[in-house]
DNA sequence: CGACGGATTGAGGGGATTCAAATGTAGTGG
DNA sequence: CCACTACATTTGAATCCCCTCAATCCGTCG
């Protein structure tokens, strides 16, 4: 008998919806949650315009969300790491508002919105956590707006690395050394920079000894100096 | 005896939290909502870091929200119009995450978060609308991100005007002619452009006959052409 | 009427883009 | 398993869009 994955023993529980819930309440939440089939690199999880019936929680791996502009070009608006919940921006009209694609092999949980709403009526902690998670996303999005609007390419990239580092730390992974599952083009797209600029600035940061980059592997050598570069 | 303002007869009800609620349910919501003292131009509604005890709904007037960067400069992240609800991005940790300042004389409602949560347990429609409103804000924020990252100054400004126009329309006001309550500097700050660029592009749009601008008054002469410029 | 903040207009410079080419890496099929 | 190919990354040179600096103009309010 295989040991199925449950919220009760999920390592991402503290970042995800179970946060604030007692063991008994978490068990209740678990009963409405399904596992989703694993995604391979480049697999699409959702299409823009698709009916929003589930929220998805990332268990492992990573994804990017993007919209298409009038010329069919990607506009990346988010990278999703384990513990993140996907789909909140579609609640307004019951449709997904973007495409979401796996950047590597990725495992997900599937949360039926209908059941989630019913359950949240009886669990104040779940209600609160739903609002907290959405609020956090909203805050992150607005903060990023400010960052992109008022900062240079170097500042944007430094900020990107610092933010990633702290997100990995939250997830119990190394904040000093991590793997970029997205391409340089993805990073540039997300930050409003060209691929070439991203590459140039990474090599420059490396020459300055602030980070060490080897292909997709990043090592942050001097976090404080990097942090200073975000300002 | 003055006729106090109630959700039941508020013209913004369809944009605000009462949407989806029956008259009886709206009355319940109304009981927990207080009017806030009117704000004058430049008055601060909330300070960044301040404890978040209330959400605020705009009844009339307008406001801007901004954070401060390391040099003390404003980073404008939002403009609020009647019907908008302010404060969602602070739910994650119970603190307001930005400064919010009136751009003109402004009337507000004050919604105690504690009571709102309790009420939302018994009103599924209110729960849904809360999520809808937050989701809408999240979506707007992410869309704006994409817009700013991948578009020229002219495209950004055209998009700003089209978006404002449609927001005024939603509120039962003219979508063809409206007043910009914020300064050119505010617009530039919000869009990541310098004041001079905003000014230059507005005059250029005027010369092209797409809009007519007279100080703070904007008339959109050819909405479709303006819309085409956003792409 | 004068003064001040806001808006416009012009000239010049710089940071990031674009175009172009070389190099490195990963994925595929023989 | 390796050769081949497609994609990703790096690097260089030239260009351009927008910013900065500076001066003037306009509207509003004391």
Short mmCIF file of N, CA, C and O in Angstrom, two decimals, chain B residues 8 42 70 84 97 116 121 131 135 151 161 163 172 190-191 194 213:
data_model
loop_
_atom_site.label_atom_id
_atom_site.label_comp_id
_atom_site.label_asym_id
_atom_site.label_seq_id
_atom_site.Cartn_x
_atom_site.Cartn_y
_atom_site.Cartn_z
N UNK B 8 -27.51 50.45 1.58
CA UNK B 8 -28.74 50.19 0.84
C UNK B 8 -28.99 51.22 -0.26
O UNK B 8 -29.60 50.92 -1.27
N UNK B 42 -4.57 66.03 0.18
CA UNK B 42 -3.28 65.80 0.86
C UNK B 42 -3.40 65.16 2.23
O UNK B 42 -2.39 64.81 2.83
N UNK B 70 14.23 53.83 -0.55
CA UNK B 70 15.29 54.05 0.43
C UNK B 70 15.71 55.52 0.51
O UNK B 70 16.24 55.97 1.53
N UNK B 84 -13.94 51.53 -4.78
CA UNK B 84 -12.76 50.73 -4.48
C UNK B 84 -12.64 50.48 -2.98
O UNK B 84 -13.05 51.31 -2.17
N UNK B 97 0.44 48.40 4.25
CA UNK B 97 1.73 48.26 3.59
C UNK B 97 2.10 49.47 2.78
O UNK B 97 3.07 49.47 2.05
N UNK B 116 -16.28 42.09 9.87
CA UNK B 116 -16.44 41.64 8.49
C UNK B 116 -16.22 40.14 8.38
O UNK B 116 -16.97 39.43 7.71
N UNK B 121 -18.80 34.65 7.66
CA UNK B 121 -19.03 33.25 7.98
C UNK B 121 -20.47 32.86 7.67
O UNK B 121 -20.74 31.75 7.22
N UNK B 131 -13.62 37.69 -1.98
CA UNK B 131 -12.61 37.03 -2.82
C UNK B 131 -12.61 37.65 -4.22
O UNK B 131 -11.56 37.86 -4.82
N UNK B 135 -9.48 39.37 -5.85
CA UNK B 135 -9.02 38.75 -7.08
C UNK B 135 -8.92 39.77 -8.20
O UNK B 135 -7.97 39.78 -8.99
N UNK B 151 5.90 47.65 -22.71
CA UNK B 151 5.33 48.66 -23.58
C UNK B 151 6.07 49.99 -23.49
O UNK B 151 6.67 50.31 -22.47
N UNK B 161 -5.06 55.82 -19.81
CA UNK B 161 -6.27 56.58 -20.12
C UNK B 161 -7.45 55.66 -20.42
O UNK B 161 -8.57 55.90 -19.95
N UNK B 163 -7.87 52.60 -19.37
CA UNK B 163 -8.28 51.96 -18.12
C UNK B 163 -9.09 52.91 -17.24
O UNK B 163 -10.13 52.54 -16.70
N UNK B 172 -20.65 54.77 -13.57
CA UNK B 172 -21.78 55.56 -14.03
C UNK B 172 -21.41 56.96 -14.44
O UNK B 172 -22.27 57.83 -14.60
N UNK B 190 3.56 56.56 -11.32
CA UNK B 190 2.78 55.32 -11.39
C UNK B 190 3.17 54.47 -12.58
O UNK B 190 3.25 53.24 -12.50
N UNK B 191 3.44 55.13 -13.71
CA UNK B 191 3.73 54.40 -14.95
C UNK B 191 5.22 54.18 -15.19
O UNK B 191 5.62 53.59 -16.19
N UNK B 194 9.01 59.78 -16.58
CA UNK B 194 9.27 61.10 -16.00
C UNK B 194 8.10 62.03 -16.31
O UNK B 194 7.33 61.80 -17.24
N UNK B 213 -6.78 67.55 -24.21
CA UNK B 213 -6.40 67.72 -22.82
C UNK B 213 -6.40 69.21 -22.50
O UNK B 213 -5.78 70.00 -23.22
#
